[in-house]
Amino acid sequence: MTEGTVVVVGGTCELGKHLARHYADKGHRVFVTSRDLGRAQAAAKEIGGNCIGIAVDLSAPHQIAAALSGVDDVQHLALVALHRDDNKVRDYNIDEAIKLVTLKLVGYTECVHVLCSRMRADASILIYGGLAKDQPYPGSTTITTVNGGVSTLINSLAIELSPIRVNAIHPAQVGDTPAWATKPKEVLDNLRARTALGRLVTIEDVTHAAVFLLENRGVTGVNLRVDGGRMMK
Ligand SMILES: NC(=O)c1ccc[n+]([C@@H]2O[C@H](COP(=O)([O-])OP(=O)(O)OC[C@H]3O[C@@H](n4cnc5c(N)ncnc54)[C@H](OP(=O)(O)O)[C@@H]3O)[C@@H](O)[C@H]2O)c1
């Protein structure tokens, strides 16, 4: 059997592109998504191989079915996209909160709903959460909530869709992503000191763990932290 299709929703960010490149290099047909078709196509070109860019906006869940209509024979689905919502409860921004909640909890689920009938029997789904679910910080009100939601969403999906496997990955701050690479040195030094390994995890660390969760045939309903031992300190 030929290699199946890999779909990376949020395939224009560095974590998404790195995972997409891993599978494109192995000969899979890979779809990468962005809200913007031009950005998706540019990312697909950068990734190379048989990689195709398509436009999907998770904040408009009713439009997701049409956006994914050309995708079939899915072997791996990775849901990576994020809307960054820095939201403190004393200064609550409802519109920003709705965007992130819709994107991760409704948009991700709608992607699964649309694609599950086009998945191979041994297919797998990986949802990106994050350590903010366990380690809140001022402003993480919505991201802590949705990443907590991701950690339980995978359980119901894994039961309903079996034998399709469904897992979640929860990175701590990924040091070489744009969100963190540009932070002041003292912020990064403080974060490193709070890990058992004395370093921040990397995009490569996250992709390595993502591939394990997507491919290991005995793993479903698992929330895997990739945090350099942050939870032990
Ligand atoms: N970076 C970290 O340190 C870190 C730590 C823990 C967890 N994570 C998790 O890893 C994942 C990626 O994070 P990141 O920091 O790499 O993200 P990022 O750089 O902020 O990129 C966000 C991605 O989401 C897409 N996106 C934004 N709004 C969207 C929408 N409404 N519909 C569809 N796609 C949308 C963006 O595509 P366009 O802008 O092209 O539309 C882009 O591909 C997230 O799930 C995050 O929770 C990251």
Coordinates of N, CA and C and ligand atoms in Angstrom, one line a residue:
M1 N 0.8 -1.2 0.0 CA 0.0 0.0 0.0 C 0.9 1.3 0.0
T2 N 0.5 2.3 -0.8 CA 1.3 3.5 -0.8 C 1.1 4.3 0.5
E3 N 2.0 5.2 0.8 CA 1.9 6.0 2.0 C 0.7 6.9 1.9
G4 N -0.1 7.0 3.0 CA -1.3 7.7 3.0 C -1.0 9.2 3.1
T5 N -2.1 10.0 3.1 CA -2.1 11.4 3.2 C -1.9 11.9 4.6
V6 N -1.1 12.9 4.8 CA -0.8 13.6 6.1 C -1.4 15.0 6.0
V7 N -2.2 15.4 7.0 CA -2.8 16.7 7.0 C -2.3 17.4 8.3
V8 N -1.7 18.6 8.0 CA -1.2 19.4 9.2 C -2.0 20.7 9.2
V9 N -2.9 20.8 10.1 CA -3.8 22.0 10.2 C -3.0 23.1 11.0
G10 N -2.7 24.2 10.4 CA -1.7 25.1 11.1 C -0.3 24.8 10.5
G11 N -0.2 24.5 9.3 CA 1.0 24.1 8.7 C 2.0 25.2 8.2
T12 N 1.6 26.4 8.6 CA 2.5 27.5 8.3 C 3.4 27.9 9.5
C13 N 3.1 27.4 10.7 CA 4.0 27.8 11.8 C 5.2 26.8 11.8
E14 N 6.2 27.1 12.6 CA 7.4 26.3 12.5 C 7.2 24.9 13.0
L15 N 6.4 24.7 14.0 CA 6.1 23.3 14.5 C 5.4 22.6 13.4
G16 N 4.4 23.2 12.8 CA 3.6 22.5 11.7 C 4.5 22.2 10.5
K17 N 5.3 23.2 10.1 CA 6.1 23.0 8.9 C 7.1 21.8 9.2
H18 N 7.7 21.8 10.4 CA 8.7 20.8 10.7 C 8.1 19.4 10.6
L19 N 6.9 19.2 11.1 CA 6.2 17.9 11.1 C 5.9 17.6 9.6
A20 N 5.4 18.6 8.9 CA 5.0 18.4 7.5 C 6.2 17.9 6.7
R21 N 7.3 18.6 6.9 CA 8.5 18.3 6.2 C 9.0 16.8 6.4
H22 N 8.8 16.4 7.7 CA 9.2 15.0 8.1 C 8.5 14.0 7.2
Y23 N 7.2 14.3 7.0 CA 6.4 13.3 6.2 C 6.5 13.5 4.7
A24 N 6.7 14.8 4.3 CA 7.0 15.0 2.8 C 8.3 14.3 2.4
D25 N 9.3 14.4 3.3 CA 10.6 13.8 3.0 C 10.4 12.2 2.9
K26 N 9.5 11.7 3.6 CA 9.2 10.2 3.5 C 8.3 9.8 2.4
G27 N 7.9 10.7 1.5 CA 7.2 10.4 0.3 C 5.7 10.5 0.5
H28 N 5.2 11.0 1.6 CA 3.7 11.1 1.8 C 3.2 12.3 1.0
R29 N 2.0 12.3 0.6 CA 1.3 13.5 0.1 C 0.9 14.2 1.4
V30 N 1.2 15.5 1.5 CA 1.0 16.3 2.7 C 0.2 17.5 2.4
F31 N -0.9 17.7 3.1 CA -1.6 19.0 3.0 C -1.2 19.9 4.2
V32 N -0.9 21.1 4.0 CA -0.6 22.1 5.0 C -1.7 23.2 4.9
T33 N -2.2 23.7 6.0 CA -3.2 24.7 6.0 C -2.8 26.0 6.6
S34 N -3.4 27.1 6.1 CA -3.3 28.4 6.7 C -4.6 29.1 6.5
R35 N -4.9 30.2 7.2 CA -6.1 30.9 6.8 C -6.0 31.5 5.4
D36 N -4.8 31.7 5.0 CA -4.6 32.4 3.7 C -4.0 31.4 2.7
L37 N -4.6 31.3 1.5 CA -4.2 30.3 0.5 C -2.7 30.6 0.1
G38 N -2.4 31.9 -0.1 CA -1.0 32.2 -0.5 C 0.0 31.8 0.5
R39 N -0.3 32.0 1.8 CA 0.7 31.6 2.8 C 0.8 30.0 2.8
A40 N -0.3 29.4 2.7 CA -0.3 27.9 2.7 C 0.5 27.4 1.5
Q41 N 0.3 28.0 0.3 CA 1.1 27.5 -0.8 C 2.6 27.8 -0.7
A42 N 2.9 29.0 -0.1 CA 4.3 29.3 0.1 C 4.9 28.3 1.0
A43 N 4.2 27.9 2.1 CA 4.8 26.9 3.1 C 4.9 25.6 2.4
A44 N 4.0 25.2 1.5 CA 4.0 23.9 0.8 C 5.3 23.9 -0.1
K45 N 5.5 25.0 -0.8 CA 6.7 25.1 -1.6 C 8.0 25.0 -0.8
E46 N 8.0 25.7 0.3 CA 9.2 25.6 1.2 C 9.4 24.2 1.7
I47 N 8.4 23.5 2.0 CA 8.5 22.1 2.5 C 8.9 21.2 1.4
G48 N 8.4 21.3 0.3 CA 8.9 20.5 -0.9 C 8.1 19.2 -0.9
G49 N 8.6 18.3 -1.8 CA 8.0 17.0 -2.0 C 6.5 17.2 -2.6
N50 N 5.7 16.2 -2.2 CA 4.3 16.3 -2.7 C 3.4 17.0 -1.6
C51 N 3.7 18.3 -1.4 CA 3.1 19.1 -0.3 C 2.1 20.1 -1.0
I52 N 0.9 20.2 -0.5 CA -0.1 21.0 -1.1 C -0.6 22.0 0.0
G53 N -0.8 23.2 -0.4 CA -1.3 24.2 0.6 C -2.7 24.5 0.3
I54 N -3.5 24.5 1.4 CA -5.0 24.9 1.3 C -5.4 25.8 2.4
A55 N -6.4 26.6 2.1 CA -6.9 27.6 3.1 C -8.0 27.0 4.0
V56 N -7.8 27.0 5.3 CA -8.8 26.6 6.3 C -8.8 27.6 7.4
D57 N -10.0 28.1 7.8 CA -10.1 29.0 8.9 C -10.9 28.3 10.0
L58 N -10.2 28.0 11.1 CA -10.8 27.2 12.2 C -11.8 28.1 13.0
S59 N -11.7 29.4 12.8 CA -12.6 30.3 13.6 C -13.9 30.4 12.9
A60 N -14.0 29.8 11.7 CA -15.3 29.7 11.0 C -15.7 28.3 10.7
P61 N -16.0 27.5 11.8 CA -16.2 26.1 11.7 C -17.1 25.6 10.6
H62 N -18.2 26.4 10.3 CA -19.1 25.9 9.3 C -18.5 25.8 7.9
Q63 N -17.4 26.5 7.7 CA -16.7 26.5 6.4 C -15.7 25.4 6.3
I64 N -15.4 24.7 7.3 CA -14.3 23.7 7.3 C -14.5 22.6 6.4
A65 N -15.8 22.1 6.3 CA -16.1 20.9 5.5 C -15.8 21.3 4.0
A66 N -16.2 22.4 3.5 CA -15.9 22.8 2.2 C -14.4 23.0 2.0
A67 N -13.7 23.5 2.9 CA -12.3 23.8 2.8 C -11.5 22.5 2.7
L68 N -12.0 21.4 3.3 CA -11.2 20.2 3.4 C -11.8 19.2 2.3
S69 N -12.6 19.6 1.4 CA -13.3 18.7 0.5 C -12.4 17.9 -0.4
G70 N -11.2 18.5 -0.7 CA -10.3 17.8 -1.6 C -9.3 16.8 -0.9
V71 N -9.5 16.6 0.4 CA -8.5 15.8 1.2 C -9.1 14.4 1.4
D72 N -8.4 13.4 1.0 CA -8.9 12.0 1.3 C -7.7 11.1 1.6
D73 N -8.0 9.8 1.9 CA -7.1 8.8 2.2 C -6.1 9.2 3.3
V74 N -6.7 9.7 4.4 CA -5.9 10.3 5.5 C -5.3 9.2 6.4
Q75 N -3.9 9.3 6.5 CA -3.2 8.4 7.5 C -2.9 9.1 8.8
H76 N -2.5 10.3 8.7 CA -2.2 11.1 9.9 C -2.8 12.5 9.8
L77 N -3.5 12.9 10.9 CA -4.0 14.3 11.0 C -3.4 14.9 12.2
A78 N -2.7 16.0 12.0 CA -2.1 16.8 13.1 C -2.8 18.2 13.2
L79 N -3.4 18.5 14.4 CA -4.1 19.7 14.6 C -3.2 20.6 15.4
V80 N -2.6 21.6 14.7 CA -1.5 22.4 15.3 C -1.8 23.9 15.5
A81 N -2.8 24.4 14.8 CA -3.1 25.8 14.7 C -3.4 26.4 16.1
L82 N -3.1 27.7 16.2 CA -3.3 28.4 17.5 C -3.7 29.9 17.2
H83 N -4.6 30.4 17.9 CA -4.8 31.9 18.0 C -4.3 32.3 19.4
R84 N -3.3 33.2 19.4 CA -2.6 33.6 20.6 C -3.6 34.6 21.4
D85 N -4.0 34.2 22.5 CA -5.0 35.0 23.3 C -4.4 35.2 24.7
D86 N -3.8 36.4 24.9 CA -3.3 36.8 26.2 C -4.4 37.5 26.9
N87 N -5.0 36.8 27.9 CA -6.3 37.2 28.4 C -6.4 37.1 29.9
K88 N -6.4 38.2 30.6 CA -6.5 38.1 32.1 C -8.0 38.3 32.5
V89 N -8.4 37.5 33.5 CA -9.8 37.5 33.8 C -10.3 38.8 34.4
R90 N -9.4 39.6 35.0 CA -9.9 41.0 35.5 C -10.0 42.0 34.3
D91 N -9.5 41.6 33.2 CA -9.6 42.5 32.0 C -10.0 41.6 30.8
Y92 N -11.1 40.9 31.0 CA -11.5 39.8 30.0 C -11.9 40.4 28.7
N93 N -11.3 39.8 27.6 CA -11.6 40.2 26.2 C -12.4 39.0 25.6
I94 N -13.7 39.2 25.6 CA -14.6 38.1 25.2 C -14.3 37.7 23.7
D95 N -14.2 38.6 22.8 CA -14.0 38.3 21.4 C -12.7 37.4 21.2
E96 N -11.6 37.8 21.9 CA -10.4 37.1 21.8 C -10.5 35.6 22.3
A97 N -11.2 35.6 23.5 CA -11.4 34.3 24.1 C -12.3 33.4 23.2
I98 N -13.3 33.9 22.6 CA -14.2 33.1 21.7 C -13.4 32.6 20.5
K99 N -12.4 33.4 20.0 CA -11.6 33.0 18.8 C -10.8 31.8 19.2
L100 N -10.2 31.8 20.3 CA -9.3 30.7 20.7 C -10.1 29.4 21.1
V101 N -11.2 29.6 21.8 CA -12.0 28.5 22.2 C -12.6 27.8 21.0
T102 N -13.1 28.7 20.1 CA -13.7 28.1 18.8 C -12.6 27.4 18.0
L103 N -11.5 28.0 17.9 CA -10.4 27.4 17.0 C -10.0 26.0 17.6
K104 N -9.7 26.0 18.8 CA -9.1 24.7 19.4 C -10.2 23.7 19.7
L105 N -11.3 24.1 20.3 CA -12.3 23.1 20.7 C -13.3 22.7 19.7
V106 N -13.8 23.7 18.9 CA -14.9 23.4 17.9 C -14.2 23.2 16.6
G107 N -13.2 24.1 16.2 CA -12.6 23.9 14.9 C -11.8 22.6 14.7
Y108 N -11.0 22.3 15.8 CA -10.3 21.0 15.7 C -11.3 19.8 15.6
T109 N -12.3 19.9 16.4 CA -13.3 18.8 16.4 C -14.0 18.6 15.1
E110 N -14.3 19.8 14.5 CA -15.0 19.8 13.1 C -14.0 19.2 12.1
C111 N -12.7 19.5 12.2 CA -11.8 18.8 11.2 C -11.9 17.3 11.4
V112 N -11.9 16.8 12.6 CA -12.0 15.4 12.8 C -13.3 14.8 12.2
H113 N -14.4 15.6 12.5 CA -15.7 15.1 12.0 C -15.7 15.0 10.5
V114 N -15.1 16.0 9.9 CA -15.1 16.1 8.4 C -14.3 15.0 7.8
L115 N -13.1 14.7 8.4 CA -12.1 13.8 7.8 C -12.2 12.4 8.3
C116 N -13.0 12.1 9.4 CA -12.9 10.7 10.0 C -13.4 9.7 9.0
S117 N -14.4 10.0 8.2 CA -14.9 9.0 7.2 C -13.9 8.8 6.0
R118 N -12.9 9.7 5.9 CA -11.9 9.6 4.9 C -10.5 9.1 5.4
M119 N -10.6 8.5 6.6 CA -9.3 8.0 7.2 C -9.2 6.5 7.1
R120 N -7.9 6.1 6.9 CA -7.6 4.7 6.9 C -8.0 4.1 8.3
A121 N -8.2 2.8 8.3 CA -8.6 2.1 9.6 C -7.4 2.2 10.6
D122 N -6.2 2.3 10.1 CA -5.1 2.4 11.1 C -4.6 3.9 11.2
A123 N -5.5 4.8 10.9 CA -5.1 6.2 10.9 C -4.9 6.7 12.4
S124 N -4.3 7.9 12.5 CA -4.1 8.5 13.8 C -4.3 10.0 13.7
I125 N -4.6 10.5 14.9 CA -4.9 12.0 15.0 C -4.0 12.5 16.2
L126 N -3.4 13.6 16.0 CA -2.6 14.2 17.1 C -3.1 15.7 17.3
I127 N -3.4 16.0 18.5 CA -3.8 17.3 18.8 C -2.8 18.0 19.7
Y128 N -2.4 19.2 19.3 CA -1.4 20.0 20.0 C -2.1 20.8 21.1
G129 N -1.7 20.5 22.4 CA -2.2 21.3 23.5 C -1.0 22.1 24.0
G130 N -0.7 22.1 25.2 CA 0.5 22.8 25.7 C 0.5 22.8 27.3
L131 N 1.7 23.0 27.8 CA 1.9 22.9 29.3 C 1.1 23.9 30.1
A132 N 0.6 24.9 29.4 CA -0.2 25.9 30.1 C -1.4 25.3 30.8
K133 N -1.8 24.1 30.4 CA -2.9 23.4 31.0 C -2.5 23.1 32.5
D134 N -1.2 22.8 32.8 CA -0.8 22.5 34.1 C -0.1 23.6 34.8
Q135 N 0.5 24.5 34.0 CA 1.3 25.6 34.5 C 0.7 26.9 34.1
P136 N -0.3 27.4 34.7 CA -0.9 28.6 34.3 C 0.0 29.8 34.6
Y137 N -0.2 30.9 33.9 CA 0.5 32.2 34.2 C -0.5 33.3 33.9
P138 N -0.2 34.5 34.5 CA -1.2 35.6 34.3 C -1.4 35.8 32.8
G139 N -2.6 35.7 32.3 CA -2.9 35.9 30.9 C -3.2 34.6 30.2
S140 N -3.1 33.5 30.9 CA -3.3 32.2 30.3 C -4.7 31.6 30.4
T141 N -5.6 32.5 30.9 CA -6.9 32.0 31.2 C -7.5 31.2 30.1
T142 N -7.5 31.6 28.9 CA -8.2 30.8 27.8 C -7.3 29.7 27.4
I143 N -6.0 29.9 27.2 CA -5.1 28.8 26.7 C -5.0 27.7 27.7
T144 N -5.0 28.0 29.0 CA -5.0 27.0 30.1 C -6.3 26.2 29.9
T145 N -7.4 26.9 29.7 CA -8.7 26.2 29.6 C -8.8 25.3 28.4
V146 N -8.4 25.8 27.2 CA -8.6 25.0 26.0 C -7.6 23.8 26.0
N147 N -6.4 24.1 26.5 CA -5.4 22.9 26.5 C -5.9 21.9 27.5
G148 N -6.6 22.3 28.6 CA -7.2 21.3 29.5 C -8.3 20.6 28.7
G149 N -9.1 21.3 27.9 CA -10.1 20.7 27.1 C -9.5 19.7 26.1
V150 N -8.4 20.0 25.5 CA -7.7 19.1 24.5 C -7.4 17.8 25.2
S151 N -7.0 17.9 26.5 CA -6.5 16.7 27.2 C -7.7 15.7 27.5
T152 N -8.9 16.2 27.5 CA -10.0 15.3 27.7 C -10.7 15.0 26.4
L153 N -10.7 15.9 25.4 CA -11.3 15.7 24.1 C -10.7 14.5 23.5
I154 N -9.4 14.2 23.6 CA -8.8 13.1 23.0 C -9.4 11.8 23.5
N155 N -9.9 11.8 24.7 CA -10.4 10.5 25.3 C -11.7 10.1 24.6
S156 N -12.6 11.1 24.4 CA -13.9 10.8 23.8 C -13.7 10.4 22.3
L157 N -12.8 11.2 21.7 CA -12.5 10.9 20.3 C -11.9 9.5 20.1
A158 N -11.0 9.1 21.0 CA -10.3 7.8 20.9 C -11.3 6.7 21.1
I159 N -12.3 6.9 22.0 CA -13.3 5.9 22.2 C -14.3 5.8 21.0
E160 N -14.7 6.9 20.5 CA -15.7 7.0 19.4 C -15.1 6.5 18.1
L161 N -13.8 6.8 17.8 CA -13.3 6.6 16.5 C -12.4 5.3 16.4
S162 N -12.2 4.6 17.5 CA -11.4 3.4 17.5 C -11.8 2.5 16.4
P163 N -10.9 1.9 15.6 CA -9.4 1.8 15.9 C -8.5 3.0 15.5
I164 N -9.1 4.0 15.0 CA -8.3 5.2 14.8 C -7.8 5.7 16.1
R165 N -6.5 6.0 16.2 CA -5.9 6.4 17.5 C -5.9 8.0 17.6
V166 N -6.1 8.4 18.8 CA -6.1 9.9 19.1 C -5.3 10.2 20.3
N167 N -4.3 11.1 20.2 CA -3.4 11.5 21.3 C -3.2 13.0 21.3
A168 N -2.6 13.5 22.4 CA -2.3 14.9 22.5 C -0.9 15.1 22.9
I169 N -0.3 16.2 22.4 CA 1.1 16.5 22.8 C 1.1 17.9 23.5
H170 N 1.8 18.0 24.6 CA 1.7 19.2 25.4 C 3.2 19.7 25.7
P171 N 3.7 20.5 24.7 CA 5.0 21.1 24.9 C 5.0 22.2 26.0
A172 N 6.2 22.3 26.6 CA 6.5 23.6 27.3 C 6.9 24.6 26.3
Q173 N 7.4 25.7 26.7 CA 7.9 26.7 25.8 C 8.9 26.1 24.9
V174 N 8.7 26.2 23.6 CA 9.6 25.6 22.6 C 10.6 26.7 22.2
G175 N 11.8 26.6 22.6 CA 12.8 27.7 22.6 C 13.1 28.2 21.2
D176 N 13.0 27.4 20.2 CA 13.4 27.9 18.8 C 12.1 28.3 18.0
T177 N 10.9 28.4 18.6 CA 9.8 28.9 17.8 C 9.8 30.4 17.9
P178 N 9.2 31.1 16.9 CA 9.2 32.6 17.0 C 8.7 33.2 18.3
A179 N 7.7 32.5 18.9 CA 7.1 33.0 20.1 C 8.1 33.2 21.2
W180 N 9.1 32.3 21.2 CA 10.0 32.3 22.4 C 11.4 32.7 22.0
A181 N 11.8 32.5 20.8 CA 13.2 32.7 20.4 C 13.6 34.2 20.6
T182 N 12.6 35.1 20.5 CA 12.9 36.5 20.6 C 12.7 37.1 22.0
K183 N 12.4 36.3 23.0 CA 12.2 36.8 24.3 C 13.5 37.3 24.9
P184 N 13.4 38.2 25.9 CA 14.7 38.6 26.5 C 15.4 37.5 27.2
K185 N 16.8 37.6 27.2 CA 17.6 36.5 27.8 C 17.2 36.2 29.2
E186 N 16.9 37.2 30.0 CA 16.6 36.9 31.4 C 15.3 36.0 31.5
V187 N 14.4 36.3 30.6 CA 13.1 35.4 30.6 C 13.5 34.0 30.3
L188 N 14.3 33.8 29.2 CA 14.7 32.5 28.8 C 15.5 31.8 29.8
D189 N 16.5 32.5 30.4 CA 17.3 31.9 31.5 C 16.5 31.4 32.7
N190 N 15.5 32.2 33.0 CA 14.6 31.8 34.1 C 13.8 30.6 33.8
L191 N 13.3 30.5 32.5 CA 12.6 29.3 32.1 C 13.5 28.1 32.1
R192 N 14.7 28.2 31.6 CA 15.6 27.1 31.5 C 15.9 26.6 32.9
A193 N 16.1 27.5 33.9 CA 16.4 27.1 35.2 C 15.3 26.3 35.9
R194 N 14.1 26.4 35.3 CA 12.9 25.7 35.9 C 12.7 24.4 35.2
T195 N 13.6 23.9 34.4 CA 13.5 22.6 33.8 C 14.6 21.6 34.4
A196 N 14.3 20.4 34.5 CA 15.2 19.4 35.0 C 16.4 19.3 34.0
L197 N 16.2 19.5 32.7 CA 17.3 19.3 31.7 C 18.1 20.5 31.6
G198 N 17.7 21.7 32.2 CA 18.5 22.9 32.1 C 18.4 23.5 30.7
R199 N 17.4 23.1 29.9 CA 17.3 23.8 28.5 C 15.8 23.7 28.1
L200 N 15.5 24.6 27.2 CA 14.1 24.5 26.7 C 14.0 23.5 25.6
V201 N 12.9 22.9 25.4 CA 12.7 21.9 24.4 C 12.7 22.6 23.0
T202 N 13.0 21.8 22.0 CA 13.1 22.4 20.6 C 12.0 21.9 19.7
I203 N 12.0 22.5 18.5 CA 11.0 22.0 17.5 C 11.3 20.6 17.2
E204 N 12.6 20.2 17.1 CA 12.9 18.9 16.7 C 12.4 17.9 17.8
D205 N 12.6 18.3 19.1 CA 12.1 17.4 20.2 C 10.6 17.2 20.0
V206 N 9.9 18.2 19.7 CA 8.4 18.1 19.6 C 8.0 17.2 18.4
T207 N 8.7 17.4 17.3 CA 8.4 16.6 16.1 C 8.7 15.1 16.4
H208 N 9.8 14.9 17.1 CA 10.2 13.5 17.4 C 9.0 12.8 18.2
A209 N 8.5 13.6 19.2 CA 7.5 13.0 20.0 C 6.2 12.9 19.3
A210 N 5.9 13.9 18.4 CA 4.7 13.9 17.6 C 4.7 12.6 16.7
V211 N 5.8 12.3 16.1 CA 5.9 11.2 15.2 C 5.6 9.9 16.0
F212 N 6.2 9.8 17.2 CA 5.9 8.6 18.0 C 4.4 8.5 18.3
L213 N 3.8 9.6 18.6 CA 2.3 9.5 19.0 C 1.5 9.1 17.7
L214 N 1.9 9.7 16.6 CA 1.2 9.4 15.3 C 1.4 7.9 14.9
E215 N 2.6 7.4 15.2 CA 2.9 6.1 14.5 C 2.8 4.9 15.5
N216 N 3.0 5.1 16.8 CA 3.0 3.9 17.6 C 1.6 3.3 17.7
R217 N 1.5 2.0 17.3 CA 0.2 1.4 17.2 C -0.5 1.0 18.5
G218 N 0.3 1.1 19.6 CA -0.3 0.8 20.9 C -0.8 1.9 21.7
V219 N -0.6 3.1 21.2 CA -0.8 4.3 22.0 C -2.1 5.1 21.5
T220 N -3.1 5.2 22.4 CA -4.2 6.1 22.1 C -4.7 6.6 23.5
G221 N -5.3 7.8 23.4 CA -5.8 8.5 24.6 C -4.7 9.0 25.5
V222 N -3.5 9.2 25.0 CA -2.4 9.6 25.8 C -2.1 11.1 25.7
N223 N -1.9 11.8 26.8 CA -1.4 13.2 26.8 C 0.0 13.2 27.2
L224 N 0.9 13.5 26.2 CA 2.3 13.4 26.4 C 2.9 14.8 26.6
R225 N 3.6 15.0 27.8 CA 4.3 16.3 28.0 C 5.6 16.2 27.4
V226 N 6.0 17.3 26.7 CA 7.4 17.4 26.2 C 7.9 18.7 26.8
D227 N 8.5 18.6 28.0 CA 8.8 19.8 28.8 C 10.1 19.9 29.4
G228 N 11.0 19.0 29.0 CA 12.4 19.1 29.6 C 12.4 18.8 31.1
G229 N 11.4 18.2 31.6 CA 11.3 18.0 33.0 C 10.8 19.2 33.8
R230 N 10.1 20.0 33.2 CA 9.6 21.3 33.9 C 8.7 20.9 35.0
M231 N 7.9 19.9 34.9 CA 6.9 19.6 36.0 C 7.5 19.0 37.2
M232 N 8.8 18.7 37.2 CA 9.5 18.1 38.4 C 10.2 19.2 39.2
K233 N 10.2 20.5 38.6 CA 11.0 21.5 39.3 C 10.0 22.5 39.9
Ligands
LIG1 N1 5.4 27.7 20.5 C1 5.5 27.1 21.7 O1 6.4 27.3 22.5 C2 4.3 26.2 22.1 C3 4.3 25.7 23.4 C4 3.3 24.9 23.8 C5 2.3 24.5 22.9 N2 2.4 25.0 21.6 C6 1.3 24.5 20.7 O2 1.8 24.3 19.5 C7 0.9 24.7 18.4 C8 1.7 25.7 17.5 O3 2.1 26.8 18.2 P1 3.0 27.9 17.6 O4 3.6 28.7 18.6 O5 4.0 27.2 16.6 O6 1.9 28.7 16.7 P2 2.1 30.0 15.9 O7 3.5 30.3 15.5 O8 1.4 31.1 16.6 O9 1.3 29.7 14.6 C9 -0.1 29.5 14.6 C10 -0.6 28.7 13.5 O10 -2.0 28.6 13.5 C11 -2.5 29.1 12.3 N3 -3.8 29.8 12.6 C12 -4.0 30.9 13.3 N4 -5.3 31.2 13.4 C13 -5.9 30.3 12.6 C14 -7.3 30.1 12.3 N5 -8.3 30.9 12.7 N6 -7.6 29.0 11.5 C15 -6.7 28.2 11.1 N7 -5.3 28.3 11.3 C16 -5.0 29.4 12.1 C17 -1.5 30.0 11.7 O11 -1.6 30.1 10.3 P3 -1.9 31.4 9.5 O12 -1.4 32.6 10.3 O13 -1.0 31.2 8.3 O14 -3.3 31.4 9.1 C18 -0.2 29.2 12.1 O15 0.0 28.2 11.2 C19 -0.3 25.3 19.1 O16 -1.3 24.4 19.2 C20 0.3 25.6 20.5 O17 -0.8 25.6 21.5 C21 3.3 25.8 21.2

